Amino acid sequence: MTRLRVIFSRLSIRWKLAIWSSLLLCVLFLAYNGIQYFVINQWMFHQEEKAIQKNMEEIQGYFTAENGNAEEIMNSHAFINSINESHQMIRILDQQGIPILTVSEMMPEDWVKPEVSIRTTMRSSWHEEEHLLIIRSPLQTSQFTGTIEIVNNLENSDQLSNMLLAVMLAGWLGAIVISGLGGIFLSRQLLRPIQSLTDTMTNIKQKGLQERVEISNSNDELAHLSIVFNELMDQLERSFHNQKQFVEDASHELRTPISIIEGHISLLNRWGKHDPDILEESLNVSVQELGRLKGIVNELLELTRAEADPSSGYHFSAVIRDTIEYTLKNFVMLHTDFGFHQDLEPLEQAKININPNHLEQILLILLDNAIKYSAQIKEISVEGSLKHQRVYIKVTDQGIGIPQEDVPYVFQRFYRVDKSRSREQGGTGLGLAIAERLVARYDGEISITSISGRGTIVTLSFPLSR
Ligand code: ADP
């Protein structure tokens, strides 16, 4: 039994489904046919009993009405013949059990021994292969006492019943085969999407993430599974691509300062170390580039932190005005050549769910950019407002601005409109990418409107804390 179970568990779902469906149908068909066969058999037997009983009553009635003696009974051959049927024998016995009249059609007399009976009895018996139904009843007239025997060969109804059984068995076997084949066909149809899923997964393993499952027109669970699988693969491919892009971008960014440092050090190594001017310059450049490297590495780290689990920041609540004022105060001290204007009245005690450190970090990135990309007019303003249950913070500068076609890309990692200017200013192209991810962590939005040569407005918005 356990061996069978092990073999069964190793079969494919297709075979399991086929076996289960045919087994179930087999049992159902067997039960149904069995009951049908039993009921029909019983009914046929009952019909035979009724017919033989009717014959008996007819004979009884006839002889009782005639009130015949033994001789008259012996001469009533014609009457008995008229009511006898094929495969049936009617026999009248005297008191000693000796047959005085026997009428038989297609049934040898010696199949059943004469037997006297003092009451009506009905029984079925066998003579070799032949199934017989025997009814015995006493015959009593004023001049005769004896027994009437009617023996009926149930050959016809037995043949019918055997035929029925054969038909049912054939039907049963046919049903098993058909249900087995049907099960295989059905499971193949049902499991086709799973097969296609398996094929796609194999292809993904061999060829890469771009493979997708073909979606069928049906609206069933397996079609949904395929859709979800494809969506998952889209997501995976996107994130894989992003990851790859990130590594490429990061190594590209790191390569520049490393190459510069390498250039200067090999210069020193070859002959520069003896020339104090070159030594001085090379060391200065190297220190500067190392600072840049450190800056990039730190910002990369910030970027990774900013992408951390979004739900982790929700337990914070900051009085936004206080945080902005605090950040600005420290910032203004470092940039005395800039004019700062602030309008935070509308915010009053407004609170948003944000870690104050993160808000400060976002503001510093925006203020830092405003400073870095300012030209002659060194004016920066920070304004706050409330609208539709949201807090808006606007950082405006009157600097060089961003060309319209570059605006959509400035949030991408390492994207810089003017690479050399950004580099000169110590920019890494990561600031806005970090800010955007931090803002998104708190259900916030960040947008930029800018006119090249006129200035830039960066707007932050966050839902008000309840
Ligand atoms: P970076 O470290 O280079 O400043 P950011 O991600 O902060 O990187 O900004 C991306 C690019 O967007 C910058 O290189 C710059 O070209 C442009 N940019 C950002 N803020 C401003 C601004 N206030 N004025 C003009 N250009 C800006």
Short mmCIF file of C-alpha atoms and ligand atoms in Angstrom, two decimals:
data_model
loop_
_atom_site.label_atom_id
_atom_site.label_comp_id
_atom_site.label_asym_id
_atom_site.label_seq_id
_atom_site.Cartn_x
_atom_site.Cartn_y
_atom_site.Cartn_z
CA MET A 1 0.00 0.00 0.00
CA THR A 2 2.77 2.45 0.97
CA ARG A 3 4.68 1.37 -2.15
CA LEU A 4 1.61 2.18 -4.23
CA ARG A 5 1.29 5.53 -2.51
CA VAL A 6 4.96 6.32 -3.23
CA ILE A 7 4.52 5.38 -6.91
CA PHE A 8 1.36 7.50 -7.09
CA SER A 9 3.03 10.50 -5.47
CA ARG A 10 5.77 10.35 -8.09
CA LEU A 11 3.35 10.56 -10.99
CA SER A 12 2.81 13.84 -12.83
CA ILE A 13 -0.35 15.82 -12.07
CA ARG A 14 -1.65 14.88 -15.52
CA TRP A 15 -1.56 11.19 -14.67
CA LYS A 16 -2.88 11.75 -11.17
CA LEU A 17 -5.87 13.62 -12.54
CA ALA A 18 -6.49 10.95 -15.17
CA ILE A 19 -6.30 8.11 -12.62
CA TRP A 20 -8.48 9.90 -10.08
CA SER A 21 -11.14 10.84 -12.60
CA SER A 22 -11.36 7.31 -14.04
CA LEU A 23 -11.40 5.77 -10.57
CA LEU A 24 -14.21 8.02 -9.48
CA LEU A 25 -16.21 7.39 -12.62
CA CYS A 26 -15.51 3.68 -12.33
CA VAL A 27 -16.94 3.53 -8.80
CA LEU A 28 -19.92 5.69 -9.69
CA PHE A 29 -20.72 3.65 -12.80
CA LEU A 30 -20.29 0.39 -10.93
CA ALA A 31 -22.65 1.45 -8.16
CA TYR A 32 -25.22 2.80 -10.59
CA ASN A 33 -25.12 -0.28 -12.86
CA GLY A 34 -25.16 -2.65 -9.90
CA ILE A 35 -28.31 -1.10 -8.48
CA GLN A 36 -29.92 -0.99 -11.91
CA TYR A 37 -29.07 -4.63 -12.59
CA PHE A 38 -30.40 -5.75 -9.22
CA VAL A 39 -33.68 -3.84 -9.58
CA ILE A 40 -34.32 -5.08 -13.14
CA ASN A 41 -33.57 -8.68 -12.13
CA GLN A 42 -35.93 -8.48 -9.19
CA TRP A 43 -38.64 -7.00 -11.35
CA MET A 44 -38.27 -9.72 -14.03
CA PHE A 45 -38.39 -12.48 -11.44
CA HIS A 46 -41.47 -10.94 -9.90
CA GLN A 47 -43.15 -10.82 -13.31
CA GLU A 48 -42.40 -14.52 -13.83
CA GLU A 49 -43.86 -15.33 -10.41
CA LYS A 50 -47.00 -13.40 -11.21
CA ALA A 51 -47.43 -15.17 -14.56
CA ILE A 52 -46.98 -18.65 -13.09
CA GLN A 53 -49.32 -17.81 -10.22
CA LYS A 54 -51.95 -16.66 -12.69
CA ASN A 55 -51.67 -20.00 -14.54
CA MET A 56 -52.09 -21.84 -11.25
CA GLU A 57 -55.20 -19.84 -10.31
CA GLU A 58 -56.71 -20.51 -13.75
CA ILE A 59 -56.24 -24.28 -13.47
CA GLN A 60 -57.50 -24.32 -9.86
CA GLY A 61 -60.58 -22.32 -10.85
CA TYR A 62 -61.29 -24.52 -13.84
CA PHE A 63 -61.15 -27.85 -11.97
CA THR A 64 -62.99 -26.57 -8.92
CA ALA A 65 -65.79 -25.22 -11.10
CA GLU A 66 -65.96 -28.45 -13.12
CA ASN A 67 -65.74 -30.48 -9.89
CA GLY A 68 -63.99 -33.11 -12.00
CA ASN A 69 -62.87 -36.61 -10.97
CA ALA A 70 -59.52 -38.19 -11.83
CA GLU A 71 -60.69 -39.38 -15.24
CA GLU A 72 -62.04 -35.99 -16.27
CA ILE A 73 -58.83 -34.39 -15.13
CA MET A 74 -56.79 -36.87 -17.18
CA ASN A 75 -58.85 -35.91 -20.22
CA SER A 76 -58.46 -32.17 -19.83
CA HIS A 77 -55.29 -32.23 -21.88
CA ALA A 78 -56.62 -29.70 -24.35
CA PHE A 79 -57.45 -27.12 -21.68
CA ILE A 80 -54.07 -27.42 -19.96
CA ASN A 81 -52.34 -27.21 -23.32
CA SER A 82 -54.17 -24.03 -24.11
CA ILE A 83 -52.89 -22.23 -21.06
CA ASN A 84 -49.39 -23.69 -21.02
CA GLU A 85 -46.53 -21.56 -22.27
CA SER A 86 -43.26 -22.42 -23.91
CA HIS A 87 -40.47 -23.70 -21.62
CA GLN A 88 -43.13 -24.64 -19.09
CA MET A 89 -44.53 -27.89 -17.75
CA ILE A 90 -47.90 -28.37 -16.00
CA ARG A 91 -48.37 -31.63 -14.11
CA ILE A 92 -51.25 -32.94 -12.04
CA LEU A 93 -50.42 -35.56 -9.38
CA ASP A 94 -52.78 -37.83 -7.51
CA GLN A 95 -52.74 -38.29 -3.76
CA GLN A 96 -49.74 -40.65 -3.98
CA GLY A 97 -47.75 -38.22 -6.04
CA ILE A 98 -48.12 -40.13 -9.29
CA PRO A 99 -48.58 -37.86 -12.31
CA ILE A 100 -51.97 -38.40 -13.94
CA LEU A 101 -51.62 -35.58 -16.48
CA THR A 102 -48.46 -33.93 -17.79
CA VAL A 103 -48.37 -31.20 -20.40
CA SER A 104 -44.91 -29.89 -21.24
CA GLU A 105 -43.58 -27.61 -23.86
CA MET A 106 -39.83 -27.73 -24.42
CA MET A 107 -39.11 -29.05 -20.98
CA PRO A 108 -38.22 -32.65 -20.14
CA GLU A 109 -40.43 -34.10 -17.40
CA ASP A 110 -37.59 -35.65 -15.41
CA TRP A 111 -36.02 -32.27 -14.64
CA VAL A 112 -38.30 -31.99 -11.62
CA LYS A 113 -39.41 -34.91 -9.44
CA PRO A 114 -43.17 -35.01 -8.70
CA GLU A 115 -43.90 -33.94 -5.15
CA VAL A 116 -47.17 -33.77 -3.26
CA SER A 117 -47.93 -30.52 -1.48
CA ILE A 118 -50.69 -29.73 0.99
CA ARG A 119 -50.27 -25.94 0.60
CA THR A 120 -49.17 -23.55 -2.11
CA THR A 121 -45.38 -23.27 -2.32
CA MET A 122 -43.15 -21.36 -4.73
CA ARG A 123 -39.43 -21.88 -5.04
CA SER A 124 -36.67 -21.55 -7.55
CA SER A 125 -34.19 -24.36 -8.17
CA TRP A 126 -31.54 -25.42 -10.61
CA HIS A 127 -31.29 -28.33 -12.98
CA GLU A 128 -27.71 -28.26 -14.09
CA GLU A 129 -27.51 -24.92 -15.95
CA GLU A 130 -31.23 -24.36 -16.07
CA HIS A 131 -32.89 -22.04 -13.62
CA LEU A 132 -36.41 -23.26 -12.77
CA LEU A 133 -39.34 -21.66 -10.98
CA ILE A 134 -41.67 -24.24 -9.40
CA ILE A 135 -45.10 -23.63 -7.94
CA ARG A 136 -47.10 -26.42 -6.24
CA SER A 137 -50.64 -26.13 -5.03
CA PRO A 138 -53.14 -28.72 -3.69
CA LEU A 139 -56.17 -29.50 -5.92
CA GLN A 140 -59.30 -30.47 -4.02
CA THR A 141 -62.65 -31.32 -5.59
CA SER A 142 -65.33 -33.52 -4.08
CA GLN A 143 -64.08 -36.42 -6.24
CA PHE A 144 -60.31 -35.78 -6.41
CA THR A 145 -57.47 -34.84 -4.15
CA GLY A 146 -54.11 -34.14 -5.64
CA THR A 147 -51.45 -31.56 -6.46
CA ILE A 148 -50.93 -29.18 -9.38
CA GLU A 149 -47.27 -28.52 -10.31
CA ILE A 150 -46.20 -25.82 -12.69
CA VAL A 151 -42.50 -25.68 -13.59
CA ASN A 152 -41.22 -22.74 -15.59
CA ASN A 153 -37.79 -22.52 -17.12
CA LEU A 154 -36.47 -19.02 -16.48
CA GLU A 155 -34.16 -19.35 -19.46
CA ASN A 156 -35.52 -16.29 -21.27
CA SER A 157 -35.37 -13.91 -18.38
CA ASP A 158 -31.96 -15.31 -17.41
CA GLN A 159 -30.72 -14.72 -20.93
CA LEU A 160 -32.08 -11.18 -20.80
CA SER A 161 -30.45 -10.61 -17.45
CA ASN A 162 -27.11 -11.97 -18.71
CA MET A 163 -27.31 -9.77 -21.76
CA LEU A 164 -28.03 -6.80 -19.51
CA LEU A 165 -25.04 -7.69 -17.38
CA ALA A 166 -22.80 -7.98 -20.43
CA VAL A 167 -23.98 -4.63 -21.78
CA MET A 168 -23.45 -3.00 -18.42
CA LEU A 169 -19.97 -4.46 -18.06
CA ALA A 170 -19.05 -3.34 -21.56
CA GLY A 171 -20.42 0.11 -20.79
CA TRP A 172 -18.49 0.14 -17.55
CA LEU A 173 -15.21 -0.78 -19.24
CA GLY A 174 -15.90 1.74 -21.98
CA ALA A 175 -16.57 4.41 -19.37
CA ILE A 176 -13.26 3.65 -17.63
CA VAL A 177 -11.32 3.95 -20.88
CA ILE A 178 -13.20 7.08 -21.98
CA SER A 179 -12.89 8.73 -18.58
CA GLY A 180 -9.18 7.86 -18.45
CA LEU A 181 -8.59 9.35 -21.89
CA GLY A 182 -10.86 12.28 -21.02
CA GLY A 183 -8.90 12.81 -17.81
CA ILE A 184 -5.62 12.87 -19.72
CA PHE A 185 -7.04 15.25 -22.33
CA LEU A 186 -8.65 17.50 -19.74
CA SER A 187 -5.60 17.65 -17.51
CA ARG A 188 -3.44 18.37 -20.53
CA GLN A 189 -5.73 21.27 -21.43
CA LEU A 190 -5.82 22.51 -17.84
CA LEU A 191 -2.12 22.16 -17.26
CA ARG A 192 -1.05 23.75 -20.53
CA PRO A 193 -0.54 27.18 -18.89
CA ILE A 194 1.57 25.54 -16.17
CA GLN A 195 3.62 23.80 -18.84
CA SER A 196 4.06 27.11 -20.60
CA LEU A 197 5.10 28.66 -17.26
CA THR A 198 7.65 25.90 -16.74
CA ASP A 199 8.98 26.35 -20.30
CA THR A 200 9.29 30.08 -19.77
CA MET A 201 11.13 29.59 -16.47
CA THR A 202 13.53 27.19 -18.20
CA ASN A 203 14.06 29.77 -20.95
CA ILE A 204 14.66 32.47 -18.32
CA LYS A 205 17.26 30.23 -16.72
CA GLN A 206 19.00 29.69 -20.04
CA LYS A 207 18.44 32.90 -22.00
CA GLY A 208 17.78 35.66 -19.48
CA LEU A 209 15.09 37.75 -17.85
CA GLN A 210 13.42 39.04 -21.02
CA GLU A 211 11.34 35.87 -21.59
CA ARG A 212 7.58 36.07 -20.82
CA VAL A 213 4.69 33.61 -20.61
CA GLU A 214 2.12 33.72 -23.40
CA ILE A 215 -1.19 34.91 -21.89
CA SER A 216 -4.27 32.96 -22.97
CA ASN A 217 -7.60 34.62 -23.65
CA SER A 218 -9.31 32.78 -20.81
CA ASN A 219 -10.08 34.51 -17.56
CA ASP A 220 -9.28 31.63 -15.21
CA GLU A 221 -6.92 31.33 -12.24
CA LEU A 222 -4.07 30.01 -14.37
CA ALA A 223 -4.34 32.97 -16.75
CA HIS A 224 -4.13 35.24 -13.68
CA LEU A 225 -1.10 33.31 -12.49
CA SER A 226 0.58 33.91 -15.87
CA ILE A 227 -0.24 37.64 -15.72
CA VAL A 228 1.14 37.95 -12.19
CA PHE A 229 4.23 35.99 -13.22
CA ASN A 230 4.83 38.32 -16.18
CA GLU A 231 4.35 41.39 -13.99
CA LEU A 232 6.79 39.96 -11.48
CA MET A 233 9.28 39.33 -14.25
CA ASP A 234 8.82 42.91 -15.53
CA GLN A 235 9.57 44.20 -12.06
CA LEU A 236 12.54 41.90 -11.67
CA GLU A 237 13.93 42.83 -15.05
CA ARG A 238 13.51 46.52 -14.29
CA SER A 239 15.20 46.27 -10.93
CA PHE A 240 17.93 44.05 -12.40
CA HIS A 241 18.47 46.59 -15.15
CA ASN A 242 18.49 49.46 -12.63
CA GLN A 243 20.97 47.63 -10.51
CA LYS A 244 23.23 47.03 -13.48
CA GLN A 245 22.89 50.63 -14.59
CA PHE A 246 23.69 51.77 -11.07
CA VAL A 247 26.85 49.71 -10.87
CA GLU A 248 27.93 50.95 -14.30
CA ASP A 249 27.19 54.58 -13.39
CA ALA A 250 28.84 54.34 -9.99
CA SER A 251 32.01 52.73 -11.36
CA HIS A 252 32.10 55.29 -14.12
CA GLU A 253 31.84 58.10 -11.57
CA LEU A 254 34.48 56.58 -9.34
CA ARG A 255 36.80 55.99 -12.26
CA THR A 256 37.40 59.72 -12.96
CA PRO A 257 38.88 60.71 -9.58
CA ILE A 258 40.78 57.43 -9.39
CA SER A 259 42.31 58.05 -12.85
CA ILE A 260 43.28 61.58 -11.85
CA ILE A 261 44.92 60.41 -8.63
CA GLU A 262 46.64 57.57 -10.50
CA GLY A 263 47.94 60.04 -13.12
CA HIS A 264 49.40 62.37 -10.53
CA ILE A 265 50.96 59.62 -8.42
CA SER A 266 52.64 58.00 -11.42
CA LEU A 267 53.86 61.46 -12.47
CA LEU A 268 55.40 61.90 -9.05
CA ASN A 269 56.80 58.40 -9.16
CA ARG A 270 58.50 58.95 -12.51
CA TRP A 271 60.13 62.35 -11.96
CA GLY A 272 57.81 64.83 -10.23
CA LYS A 273 58.82 64.10 -6.65
CA HIS A 274 61.99 66.11 -7.10
CA ASP A 275 60.15 69.18 -8.40
CA PRO A 276 58.56 70.95 -5.40
CA ASP A 277 55.95 72.73 -7.61
CA ILE A 278 54.76 69.55 -9.24
CA LEU A 279 54.87 67.73 -5.93
CA GLU A 280 52.74 70.43 -4.37
CA GLU A 281 50.23 70.53 -7.19
CA SER A 282 49.93 66.78 -7.51
CA LEU A 283 49.41 66.34 -3.80
CA ASN A 284 46.76 69.08 -3.79
CA VAL A 285 44.90 67.54 -6.70
CA SER A 286 45.11 64.08 -5.15
CA VAL A 287 43.76 65.31 -1.83
CA GLN A 288 40.96 67.11 -3.64
CA GLU A 289 40.06 64.05 -5.72
CA LEU A 290 40.19 61.83 -2.67
CA GLY A 291 37.73 64.22 -1.06
CA ARG A 292 35.49 63.79 -4.09
CA LEU A 293 35.80 60.02 -3.89
CA LYS A 294 34.84 60.17 -0.25
CA GLY A 295 31.91 62.43 -1.14
CA ILE A 296 30.64 60.03 -3.83
CA VAL A 297 30.97 57.01 -1.53
CA ASN A 298 29.12 58.84 1.26
CA GLU A 299 26.35 59.93 -1.07
CA LEU A 300 26.02 56.42 -2.48
CA LEU A 301 25.59 55.25 1.05
CA GLU A 302 22.97 57.94 1.65
CA LEU A 303 21.17 56.85 -1.49
CA THR A 304 21.02 53.25 -0.30
CA ARG A 305 19.74 54.43 3.09
CA ALA A 306 17.14 56.62 1.42
CA GLU A 307 15.85 53.56 -0.45
CA ALA A 308 15.42 51.62 2.80
CA ASP A 309 12.09 50.21 3.95
CA PRO A 310 9.56 53.06 3.47
CA SER A 311 7.38 52.05 6.43
CA SER A 312 10.26 52.52 8.88
CA GLY A 313 9.91 56.32 8.91
CA TYR A 314 6.25 56.67 9.78
CA HIS A 315 6.46 56.89 13.54
CA PHE A 316 8.15 60.33 13.30
CA SER A 317 6.27 63.58 13.41
CA ALA A 318 7.92 66.94 12.84
CA VAL A 319 6.68 70.48 13.36
CA ILE A 320 7.75 71.41 9.91
CA ARG A 321 8.29 75.11 10.50
CA ASP A 322 10.75 74.49 13.33
CA THR A 323 12.79 72.05 11.26
CA ILE A 324 12.96 74.38 8.25
CA GLU A 325 13.92 77.38 10.40
CA TYR A 326 16.58 75.40 12.23
CA THR A 327 18.09 74.13 8.96
CA LEU A 328 18.02 77.57 7.37
CA LYS A 329 19.63 79.23 10.40
CA ASN A 330 22.65 76.92 10.23
CA PHE A 331 22.84 77.18 6.47
CA VAL A 332 22.69 80.98 6.37
CA MET A 333 25.69 81.19 8.70
CA LEU A 334 27.81 79.30 6.17
CA HIS A 335 26.74 81.40 3.17
CA THR A 336 26.90 84.99 4.24
CA ASP A 337 27.25 86.20 0.65
CA PHE A 338 23.70 85.01 -0.13
CA GLY A 339 20.45 86.73 0.63
CA PHE A 340 17.89 84.41 2.20
CA HIS A 341 14.21 85.15 2.28
CA GLN A 342 11.79 83.00 4.16
CA ASP A 343 7.98 82.95 4.49
CA LEU A 344 6.85 80.14 6.75
CA GLU A 345 3.90 81.86 8.47
CA PRO A 346 1.21 79.74 6.79
CA LEU A 347 2.72 76.59 8.26
CA GLU A 348 2.34 77.66 11.91
CA GLN A 349 2.13 74.43 13.94
CA ALA A 350 1.61 72.15 10.90
CA LYS A 351 3.05 68.70 11.41
CA ILE A 352 4.03 66.05 8.92
CA ASN A 353 5.08 62.46 9.43
CA ILE A 354 8.75 62.62 8.69
CA ASN A 355 12.00 62.00 10.46
CA PRO A 356 13.29 65.60 11.06
CA ASN A 357 16.80 64.50 10.07
CA HIS A 358 15.50 63.42 6.70
CA LEU A 359 13.62 66.67 6.15
CA GLU A 360 16.78 68.54 7.02
CA GLN A 361 18.76 66.37 4.61
CA ILE A 362 16.30 67.08 1.77
CA LEU A 363 16.35 70.83 2.46
CA LEU A 364 20.13 70.90 2.56
CA ILE A 365 20.34 69.19 -0.83
CA LEU A 366 17.95 71.78 -2.35
CA LEU A 367 19.62 74.76 -0.68
CA ASP A 368 23.03 73.46 -1.62
CA ASN A 369 21.95 73.19 -5.28
CA ALA A 370 20.43 76.68 -5.14
CA ILE A 371 23.80 78.00 -4.00
CA LYS A 372 25.87 75.87 -6.39
CA TYR A 373 23.87 76.87 -9.45
CA SER A 374 23.40 80.55 -8.68
CA ALA A 375 25.09 83.21 -10.78
CA GLN A 376 25.08 86.97 -10.20
CA ILE A 377 21.80 87.23 -8.29
CA LYS A 378 22.48 85.49 -5.03
CA GLU A 379 18.95 85.38 -3.70
CA ILE A 380 17.28 82.29 -2.30
CA SER A 381 13.79 82.07 -0.86
CA VAL A 382 12.01 79.37 1.10
CA GLU A 383 8.21 79.57 1.31
CA GLY A 384 5.69 77.33 3.01
CA SER A 385 1.96 76.97 2.37
CA LEU A 386 -0.97 74.65 3.15
CA LYS A 387 -3.44 73.41 0.57
CA HIS A 388 -5.87 70.46 0.49
CA GLN A 389 -4.45 68.88 3.65
CA ARG A 390 -0.95 69.04 2.23
CA VAL A 391 2.12 71.06 3.15
CA TYR A 392 4.00 72.75 0.31
CA ILE A 393 7.60 73.98 0.62
CA LYS A 394 9.10 75.96 -2.24
CA VAL A 395 12.85 76.62 -2.61
CA THR A 396 13.49 79.28 -5.25
CA ASP A 397 16.76 80.56 -6.64
CA GLN A 398 17.60 82.98 -9.44
CA GLY A 399 20.52 81.02 -10.78
CA ILE A 400 21.42 79.48 -14.10
CA GLY A 401 18.27 77.32 -14.29
CA ILE A 402 17.87 73.99 -16.01
CA PRO A 403 17.11 73.64 -19.75
CA GLN A 404 13.54 72.36 -20.28
CA GLU A 405 14.69 69.11 -21.93
CA ASP A 406 16.90 68.23 -18.94
CA VAL A 407 14.27 68.76 -16.23
CA PRO A 408 12.76 65.25 -16.45
CA TYR A 409 16.15 63.64 -15.90
CA VAL A 410 17.64 65.56 -13.01
CA PHE A 411 16.30 63.05 -10.45
CA GLN A 412 18.22 60.21 -12.09
CA ARG A 413 21.38 59.08 -10.36
CA PHE A 414 24.53 60.82 -11.62
CA TYR A 415 22.58 62.99 -14.04
CA ARG A 416 24.14 66.42 -14.36
CA VAL A 417 23.15 69.11 -16.85
CA ASP A 418 26.60 70.57 -17.01
CA LYS A 419 29.05 67.91 -15.89
CA SER A 420 32.08 70.18 -15.58
CA ARG A 421 30.21 72.88 -13.66
CA SER A 422 28.71 70.33 -11.29
CA ARG A 423 32.15 68.81 -10.81
CA GLU A 424 33.69 72.18 -10.14
CA GLN A 425 31.04 72.79 -7.53
CA GLY A 426 31.75 69.43 -5.93
CA GLY A 427 28.51 67.91 -7.24
CA THR A 428 28.10 64.17 -7.67
CA GLY A 429 24.76 64.04 -9.48
CA LEU A 430 23.28 62.13 -6.56
CA GLY A 431 21.70 64.93 -4.49
CA LEU A 432 18.30 65.11 -6.18
CA ALA A 433 18.15 61.30 -6.51
CA ILE A 434 18.60 61.03 -2.72
CA ALA A 435 16.05 63.81 -2.11
CA GLU A 436 13.48 62.17 -4.38
CA ARG A 437 13.79 58.79 -2.63
CA LEU A 438 13.58 60.36 0.82
CA VAL A 439 10.49 62.36 -0.17
CA ALA A 440 8.83 59.25 -1.62
CA ARG A 441 9.40 57.44 1.70
CA TYR A 442 6.95 59.80 3.38
CA ASP A 443 4.31 59.86 0.63
CA GLY A 444 5.68 63.19 -0.49
CA GLU A 445 6.23 64.64 -3.95
CA ILE A 446 9.03 66.69 -5.41
CA SER A 447 8.83 68.70 -8.62
CA ILE A 448 11.01 71.19 -10.45
CA THR A 449 10.07 74.14 -12.64
CA SER A 450 12.95 76.01 -14.14
CA ILE A 451 13.74 78.57 -16.80
CA SER A 452 17.21 78.41 -18.21
CA GLY A 453 19.15 81.52 -17.22
CA ARG A 454 16.37 82.79 -14.90
CA GLY A 455 16.21 80.42 -11.99
CA THR A 456 14.71 77.28 -10.52
CA ILE A 457 11.80 76.46 -8.20
CA VAL A 458 11.84 73.13 -6.42
CA THR A 459 8.54 72.28 -4.71
CA LEU A 460 8.14 69.67 -1.99
CA SER A 461 4.74 68.51 -0.77
CA PHE A 462 3.77 66.19 2.07
CA PRO A 463 0.46 65.07 3.51
CA LEU A 464 -0.41 66.85 6.78
CA SER A 465 -0.06 64.68 9.85
CA ARG A 466 -3.49 63.95 11.46
P1 ADP B 1 24.71 67.61 -8.19
O1 ADP B 1 25.49 66.98 -7.11
O2 ADP B 1 25.40 67.58 -9.50
O3 ADP B 1 24.22 68.96 -7.83
P2 ADP B 1 21.94 66.89 -8.11
O4 ADP B 1 21.34 65.56 -8.23
O5 ADP B 1 21.70 67.64 -6.89
O6 ADP B 1 23.48 66.67 -8.39
O7 ADP B 1 21.44 67.70 -9.33
C1 ADP B 1 21.45 67.19 -10.61
C2 ADP B 1 21.67 68.23 -11.66
O8 ADP B 1 20.52 69.07 -11.73
C3 ADP B 1 22.79 69.15 -11.33
O9 ADP B 1 24.00 68.66 -11.82
C4 ADP B 1 22.40 70.42 -12.04
O10 ADP B 1 22.80 70.38 -13.38
C5 ADP B 1 20.88 70.40 -11.98
N1 ADP B 1 20.36 71.23 -10.87
C6 ADP B 1 19.92 70.83 -9.69
N2 ADP B 1 19.45 71.86 -8.94
C7 ADP B 1 19.62 72.96 -9.69
C8 ADP B 1 19.36 74.35 -9.50
N3 ADP B 1 18.82 74.81 -8.38
N4 ADP B 1 19.66 75.21 -10.50
C9 ADP B 1 20.19 74.74 -11.65
N5 ADP B 1 20.48 73.47 -11.90
C10 ADP B 1 20.20 72.58 -10.95
#
